[in-house]
mmCIF file of C-alpha atoms in Angstrom:
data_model
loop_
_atom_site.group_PDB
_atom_site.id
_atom_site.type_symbol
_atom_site.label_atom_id
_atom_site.label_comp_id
_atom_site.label_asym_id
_atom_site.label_seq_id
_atom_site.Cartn_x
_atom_site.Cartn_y
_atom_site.Cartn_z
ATOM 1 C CA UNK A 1 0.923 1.788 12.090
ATOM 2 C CA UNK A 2 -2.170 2.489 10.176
ATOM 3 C CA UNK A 3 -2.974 6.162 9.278
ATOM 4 C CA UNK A 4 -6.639 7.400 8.264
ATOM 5 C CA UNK A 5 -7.285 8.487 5.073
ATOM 6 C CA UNK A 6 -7.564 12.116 4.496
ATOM 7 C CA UNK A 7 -11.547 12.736 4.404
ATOM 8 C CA UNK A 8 -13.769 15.169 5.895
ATOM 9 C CA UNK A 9 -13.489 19.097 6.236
ATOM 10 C CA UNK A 10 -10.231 18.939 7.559
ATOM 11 C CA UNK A 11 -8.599 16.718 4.521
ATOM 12 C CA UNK A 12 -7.203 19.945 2.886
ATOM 13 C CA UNK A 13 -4.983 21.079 5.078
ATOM 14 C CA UNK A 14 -4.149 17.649 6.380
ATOM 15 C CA UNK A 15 -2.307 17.131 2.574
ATOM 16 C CA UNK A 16 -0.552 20.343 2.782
ATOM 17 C CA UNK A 17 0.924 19.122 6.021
ATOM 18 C CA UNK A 18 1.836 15.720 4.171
ATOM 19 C CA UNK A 19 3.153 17.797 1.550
ATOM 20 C CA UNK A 20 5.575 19.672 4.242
ATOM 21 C CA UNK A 21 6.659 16.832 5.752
ATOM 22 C CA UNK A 22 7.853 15.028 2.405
ATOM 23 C CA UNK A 23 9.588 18.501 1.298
ATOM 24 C CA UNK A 24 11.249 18.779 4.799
ATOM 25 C CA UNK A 25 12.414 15.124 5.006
ATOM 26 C CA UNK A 26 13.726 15.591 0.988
ATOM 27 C CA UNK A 27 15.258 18.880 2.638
ATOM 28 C CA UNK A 28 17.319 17.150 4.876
ATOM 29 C CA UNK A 29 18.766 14.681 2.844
ATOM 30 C CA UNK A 30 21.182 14.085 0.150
ATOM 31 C CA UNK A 31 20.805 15.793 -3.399
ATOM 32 C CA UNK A 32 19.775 12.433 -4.850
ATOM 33 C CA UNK A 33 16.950 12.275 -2.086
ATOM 34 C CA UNK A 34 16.045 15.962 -2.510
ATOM 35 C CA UNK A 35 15.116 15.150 -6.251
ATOM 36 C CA UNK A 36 13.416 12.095 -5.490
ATOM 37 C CA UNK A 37 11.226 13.709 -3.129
ATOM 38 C CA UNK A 38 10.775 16.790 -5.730
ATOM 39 C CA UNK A 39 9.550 14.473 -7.650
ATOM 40 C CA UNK A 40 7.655 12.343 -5.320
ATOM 41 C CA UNK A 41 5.893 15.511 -4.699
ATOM 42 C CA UNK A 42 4.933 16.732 -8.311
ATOM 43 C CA UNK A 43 3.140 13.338 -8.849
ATOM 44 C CA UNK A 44 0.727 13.668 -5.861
ATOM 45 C CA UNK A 45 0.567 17.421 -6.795
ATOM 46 C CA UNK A 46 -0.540 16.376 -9.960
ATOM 47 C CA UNK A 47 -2.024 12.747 -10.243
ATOM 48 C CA UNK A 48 -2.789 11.510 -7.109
ATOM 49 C CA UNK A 49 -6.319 10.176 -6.667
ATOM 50 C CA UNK A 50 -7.974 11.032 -2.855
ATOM 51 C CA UNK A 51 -10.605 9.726 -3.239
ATOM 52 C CA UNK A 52 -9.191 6.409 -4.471
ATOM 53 C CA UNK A 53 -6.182 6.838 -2.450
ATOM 54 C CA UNK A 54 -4.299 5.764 -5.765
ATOM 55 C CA UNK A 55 -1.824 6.916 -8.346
ATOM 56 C CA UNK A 56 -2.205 5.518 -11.412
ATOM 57 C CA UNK A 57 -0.122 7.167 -14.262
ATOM 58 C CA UNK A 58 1.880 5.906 -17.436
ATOM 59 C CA UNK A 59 5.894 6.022 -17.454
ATOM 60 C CA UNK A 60 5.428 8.462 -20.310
ATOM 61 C CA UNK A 61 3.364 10.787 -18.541
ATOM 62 C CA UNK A 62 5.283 10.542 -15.947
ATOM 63 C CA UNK A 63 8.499 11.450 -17.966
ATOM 64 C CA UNK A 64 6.945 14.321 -19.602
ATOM 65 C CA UNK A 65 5.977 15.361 -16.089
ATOM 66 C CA UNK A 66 9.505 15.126 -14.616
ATOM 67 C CA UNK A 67 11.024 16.062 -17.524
ATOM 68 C CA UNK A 68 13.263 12.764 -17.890
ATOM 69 C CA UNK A 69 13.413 10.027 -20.042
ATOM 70 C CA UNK A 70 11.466 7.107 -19.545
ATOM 71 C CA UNK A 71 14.479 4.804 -17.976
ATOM 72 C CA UNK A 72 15.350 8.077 -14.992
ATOM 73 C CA UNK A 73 11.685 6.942 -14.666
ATOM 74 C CA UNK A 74 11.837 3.471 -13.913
ATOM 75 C CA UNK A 75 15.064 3.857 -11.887
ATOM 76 C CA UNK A 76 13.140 6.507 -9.874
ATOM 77 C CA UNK A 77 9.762 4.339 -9.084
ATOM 78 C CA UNK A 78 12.219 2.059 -8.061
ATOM 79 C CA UNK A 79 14.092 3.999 -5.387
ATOM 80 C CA UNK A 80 10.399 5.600 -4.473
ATOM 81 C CA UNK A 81 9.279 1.675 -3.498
ATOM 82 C CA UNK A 82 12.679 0.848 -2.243
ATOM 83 C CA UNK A 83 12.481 3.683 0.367
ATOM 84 C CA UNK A 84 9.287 2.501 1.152
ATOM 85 C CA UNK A 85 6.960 5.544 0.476
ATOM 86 C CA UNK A 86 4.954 4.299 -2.544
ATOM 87 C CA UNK A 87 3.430 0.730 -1.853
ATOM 88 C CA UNK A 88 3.007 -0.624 -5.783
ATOM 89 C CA UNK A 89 -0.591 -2.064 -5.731
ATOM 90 C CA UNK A 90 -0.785 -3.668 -9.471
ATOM 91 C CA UNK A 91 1.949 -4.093 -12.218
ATOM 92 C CA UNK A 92 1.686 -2.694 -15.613
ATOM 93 C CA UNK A 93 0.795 -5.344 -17.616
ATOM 94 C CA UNK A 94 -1.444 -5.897 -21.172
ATOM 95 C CA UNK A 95 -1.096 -1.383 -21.619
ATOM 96 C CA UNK A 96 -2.574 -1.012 -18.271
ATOM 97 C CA UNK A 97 0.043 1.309 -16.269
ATOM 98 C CA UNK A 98 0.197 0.312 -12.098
ATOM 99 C CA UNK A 99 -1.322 1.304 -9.471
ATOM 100 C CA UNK A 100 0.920 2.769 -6.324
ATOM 101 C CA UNK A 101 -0.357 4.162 -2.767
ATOM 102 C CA UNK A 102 1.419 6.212 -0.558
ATOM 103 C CA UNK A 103 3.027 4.572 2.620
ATOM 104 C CA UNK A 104 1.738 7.086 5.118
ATOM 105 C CA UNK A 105 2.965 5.519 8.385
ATOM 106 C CA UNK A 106 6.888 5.283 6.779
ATOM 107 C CA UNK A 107 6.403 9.297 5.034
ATOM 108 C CA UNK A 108 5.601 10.411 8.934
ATOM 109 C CA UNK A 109 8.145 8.018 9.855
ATOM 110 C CA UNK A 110 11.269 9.107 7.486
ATOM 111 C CA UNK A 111 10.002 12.893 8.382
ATOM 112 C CA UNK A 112 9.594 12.883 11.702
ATOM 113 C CA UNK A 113 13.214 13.439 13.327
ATOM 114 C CA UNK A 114 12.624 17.460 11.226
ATOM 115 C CA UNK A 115 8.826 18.134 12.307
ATOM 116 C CA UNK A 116 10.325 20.408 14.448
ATOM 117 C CA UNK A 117 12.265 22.482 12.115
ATOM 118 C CA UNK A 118 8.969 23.697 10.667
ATOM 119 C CA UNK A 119 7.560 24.445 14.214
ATOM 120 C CA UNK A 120 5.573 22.994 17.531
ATOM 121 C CA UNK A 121 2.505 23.685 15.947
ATOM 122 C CA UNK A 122 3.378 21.444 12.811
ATOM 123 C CA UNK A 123 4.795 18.579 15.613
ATOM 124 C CA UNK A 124 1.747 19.129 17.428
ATOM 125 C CA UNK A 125 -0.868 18.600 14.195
ATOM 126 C CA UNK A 126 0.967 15.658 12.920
ATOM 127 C CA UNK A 127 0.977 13.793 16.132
ATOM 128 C CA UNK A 128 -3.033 14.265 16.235
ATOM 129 C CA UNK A 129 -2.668 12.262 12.823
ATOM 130 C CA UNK A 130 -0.561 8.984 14.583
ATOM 131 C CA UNK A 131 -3.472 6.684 15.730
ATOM 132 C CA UNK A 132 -2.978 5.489 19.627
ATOM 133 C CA UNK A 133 -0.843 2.702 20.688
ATOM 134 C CA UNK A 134 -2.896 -0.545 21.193
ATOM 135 C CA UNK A 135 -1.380 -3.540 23.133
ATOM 136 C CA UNK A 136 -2.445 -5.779 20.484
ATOM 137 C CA UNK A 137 -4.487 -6.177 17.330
ATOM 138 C CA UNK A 138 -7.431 -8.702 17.320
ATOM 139 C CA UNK A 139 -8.697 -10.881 14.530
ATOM 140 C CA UNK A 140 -12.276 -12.407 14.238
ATOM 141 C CA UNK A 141 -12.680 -15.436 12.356
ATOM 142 C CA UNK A 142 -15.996 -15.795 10.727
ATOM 143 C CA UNK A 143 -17.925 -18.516 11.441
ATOM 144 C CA UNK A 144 -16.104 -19.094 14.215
ATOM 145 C CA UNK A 145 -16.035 -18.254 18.392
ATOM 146 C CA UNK A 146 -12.441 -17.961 18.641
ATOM 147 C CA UNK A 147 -10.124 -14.763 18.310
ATOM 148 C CA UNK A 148 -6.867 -14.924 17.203
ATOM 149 C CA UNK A 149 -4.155 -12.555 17.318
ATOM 150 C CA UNK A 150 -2.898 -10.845 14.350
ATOM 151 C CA UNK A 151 0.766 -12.332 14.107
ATOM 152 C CA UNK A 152 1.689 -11.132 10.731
ATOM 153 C CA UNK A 153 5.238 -12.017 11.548
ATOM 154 C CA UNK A 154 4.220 -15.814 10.930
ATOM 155 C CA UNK A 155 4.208 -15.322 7.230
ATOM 156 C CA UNK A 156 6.616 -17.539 5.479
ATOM 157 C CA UNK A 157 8.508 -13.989 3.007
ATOM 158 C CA UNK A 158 10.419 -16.654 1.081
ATOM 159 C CA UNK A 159 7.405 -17.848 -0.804
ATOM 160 C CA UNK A 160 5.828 -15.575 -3.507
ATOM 161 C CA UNK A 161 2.590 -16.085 -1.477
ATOM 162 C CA UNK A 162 4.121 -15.027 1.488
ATOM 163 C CA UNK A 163 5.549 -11.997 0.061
ATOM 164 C CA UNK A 164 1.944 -11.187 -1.700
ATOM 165 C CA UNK A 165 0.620 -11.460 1.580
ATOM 166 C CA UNK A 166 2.922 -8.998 3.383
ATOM 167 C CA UNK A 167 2.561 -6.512 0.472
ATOM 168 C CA UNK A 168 -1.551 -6.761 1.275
ATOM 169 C CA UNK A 169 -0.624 -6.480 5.090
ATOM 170 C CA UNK A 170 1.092 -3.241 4.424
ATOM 171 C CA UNK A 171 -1.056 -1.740 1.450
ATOM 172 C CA UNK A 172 -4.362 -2.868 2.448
ATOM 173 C CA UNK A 173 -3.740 -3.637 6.552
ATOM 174 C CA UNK A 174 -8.166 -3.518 7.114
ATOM 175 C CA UNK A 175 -8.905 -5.844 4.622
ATOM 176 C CA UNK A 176 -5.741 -7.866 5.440
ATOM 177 C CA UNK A 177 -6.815 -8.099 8.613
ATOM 178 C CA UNK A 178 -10.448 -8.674 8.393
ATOM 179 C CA UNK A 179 -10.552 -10.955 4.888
ATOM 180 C CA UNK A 180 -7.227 -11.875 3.576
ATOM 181 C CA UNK A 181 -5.202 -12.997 6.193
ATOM 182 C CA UNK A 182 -6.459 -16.594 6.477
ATOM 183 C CA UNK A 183 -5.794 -17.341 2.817
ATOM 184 C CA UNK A 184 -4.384 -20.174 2.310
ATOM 185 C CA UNK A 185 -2.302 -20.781 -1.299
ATOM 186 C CA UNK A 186 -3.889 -24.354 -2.396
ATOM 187 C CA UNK A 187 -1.960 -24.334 -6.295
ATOM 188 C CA UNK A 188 -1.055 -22.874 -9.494
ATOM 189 C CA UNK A 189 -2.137 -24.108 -12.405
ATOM 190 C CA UNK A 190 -1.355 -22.184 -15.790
ATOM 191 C CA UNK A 191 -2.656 -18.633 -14.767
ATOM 192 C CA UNK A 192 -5.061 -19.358 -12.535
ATOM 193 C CA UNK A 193 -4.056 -19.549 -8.464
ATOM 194 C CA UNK A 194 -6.149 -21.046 -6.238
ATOM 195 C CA UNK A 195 -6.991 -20.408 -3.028
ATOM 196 C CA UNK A 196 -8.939 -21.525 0.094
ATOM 197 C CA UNK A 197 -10.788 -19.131 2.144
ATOM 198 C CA UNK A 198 -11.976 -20.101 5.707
ATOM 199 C CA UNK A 199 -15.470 -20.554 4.708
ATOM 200 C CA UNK A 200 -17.731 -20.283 1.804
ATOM 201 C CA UNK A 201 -18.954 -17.066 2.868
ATOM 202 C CA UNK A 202 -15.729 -15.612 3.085
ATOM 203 C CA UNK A 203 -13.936 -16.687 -0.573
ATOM 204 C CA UNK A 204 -17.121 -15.128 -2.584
ATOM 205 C CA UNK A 205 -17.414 -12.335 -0.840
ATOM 206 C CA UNK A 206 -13.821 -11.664 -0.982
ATOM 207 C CA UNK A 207 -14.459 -12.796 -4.779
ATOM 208 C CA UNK A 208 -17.314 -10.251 -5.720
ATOM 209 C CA UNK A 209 -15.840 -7.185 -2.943
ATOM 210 C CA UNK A 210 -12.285 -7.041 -3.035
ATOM 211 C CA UNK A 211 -10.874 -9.556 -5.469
ATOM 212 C CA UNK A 212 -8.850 -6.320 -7.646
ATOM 213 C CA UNK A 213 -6.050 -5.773 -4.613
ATOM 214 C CA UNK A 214 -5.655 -9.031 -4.070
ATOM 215 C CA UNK A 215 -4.494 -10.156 -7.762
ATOM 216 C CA UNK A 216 -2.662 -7.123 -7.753
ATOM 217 C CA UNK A 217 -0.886 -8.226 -5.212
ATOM 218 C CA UNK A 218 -0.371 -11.999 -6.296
ATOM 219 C CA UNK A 219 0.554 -10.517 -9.585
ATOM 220 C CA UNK A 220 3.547 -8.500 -8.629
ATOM 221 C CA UNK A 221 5.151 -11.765 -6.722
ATOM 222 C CA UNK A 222 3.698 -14.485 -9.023
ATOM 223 C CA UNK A 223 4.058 -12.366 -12.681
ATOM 224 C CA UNK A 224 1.739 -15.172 -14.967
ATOM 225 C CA UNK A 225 -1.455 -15.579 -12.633
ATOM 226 C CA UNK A 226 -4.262 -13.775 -14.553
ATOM 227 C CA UNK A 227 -7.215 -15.311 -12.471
ATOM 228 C CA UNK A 228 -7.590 -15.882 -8.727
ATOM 229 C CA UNK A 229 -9.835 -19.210 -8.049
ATOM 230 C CA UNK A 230 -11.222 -18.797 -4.632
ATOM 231 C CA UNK A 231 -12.750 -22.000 -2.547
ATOM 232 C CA UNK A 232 -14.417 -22.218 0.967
#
């Protein structure tokens, strides 16, 4: 399920309703989930990045913010991913701190059984945010005719390029679909992965347009790989 991105005149109140549903969902649950969600909630309050759709912020800030040390901070970014709601984007490495995104689609999901506990008219707005059913997703290949079907279920999760893969699928789904999706992993050599890209069209413009969430991803499933090699 792929939710827009808040933009336009109507953003505002769209985050105050993503806001409610969080607290209501953290409401609902155990003390342990109430103060992750507390806390889930202070960092968007404080640090998130619309326009970016990113949150990018230091364990030490993050401490200071919660008021914790900096290991109640590590433990809590990891329940945060482990329930799903923050997708991590890049790892902290060389004193650069990572790069999360908020898992729309599994926030409405986790909150929607207590929509109604805040009222039909906050049911009714949320559903307006759920984009329509499709029978099926389509995929065109450039520089070919054919159209394939999105399958991402064919992804082999056991392999760290598998698993970088469905981590682009879920925190990037357009540009999974329309660019990376046809990757395929050709070696690792030292810190450098290579890869082939349908055509040549297709690696350097992936290379030049949208080469940062792609090591980001490869990164956080391969650890080493500093440079992504891209061939057509």
């Amino acid at each position: 399920m792929e939710i827009k991105r808040f933009t336009g005149h109507q953003a505002g109140s769209q985050k105050y309703d993503l806001l409610t549903a969080i607290s209501v969902a953290g409401l609902s649950g155990t003390p342990g989930f109430q103060n992750s969600m507390m806390r889930l909630i202070a960092l968007i309050t404080a640090r998130y990045n619309w326009r970016t759709d990113e949150l990018t912020v230091g364990q030490k800030e993050m401490a200071r913010l919660w008021s914790v040390d900096q290991r109640t901070v590590k433990r809590e970014i990891k329940r945060l991913t482990s329930y799903n709601m923050l997708l991590q984007l890049r790892p902290g490495v060389r004193g650069r701190v990572a790069a999360y995104r908020l898992n729309y689609a599994e926030i409405y999901r986790l909150s929607k059984p207590v929509w109604q506990n805040v009222g039909s008219d906050f049911v009714s707005r949320m559903e307006m945010q759920l984009p329509k059913p499709s029978e099926k997703v389509v995929h065109v290949q450039f520089g070919q005719e054919k159209q394939l079907e999105v399958e991402p279920e064919r992804q082999d999760l056991q392999s760290p390029w598998g698993r970088a893969l469905q981590r682009l699928s879920e925190s990037e789904m357009l540009l999974f679909k329309c660019w990376y999706r046809d990757l395929q992993l050709v070696e690792t050599q030292d810190q450098t992965i290579t890869l082939r890209a349908p055509s040549k069209f297709i690696a350097q413009y992936i290379q030049s347009h949208h080469l940062k969430p792609l090591l980001g991803a490869i990164q956080l499933e391969f650890g080493r790989i500093q440079k992504v090699r891209l061939i057509g």
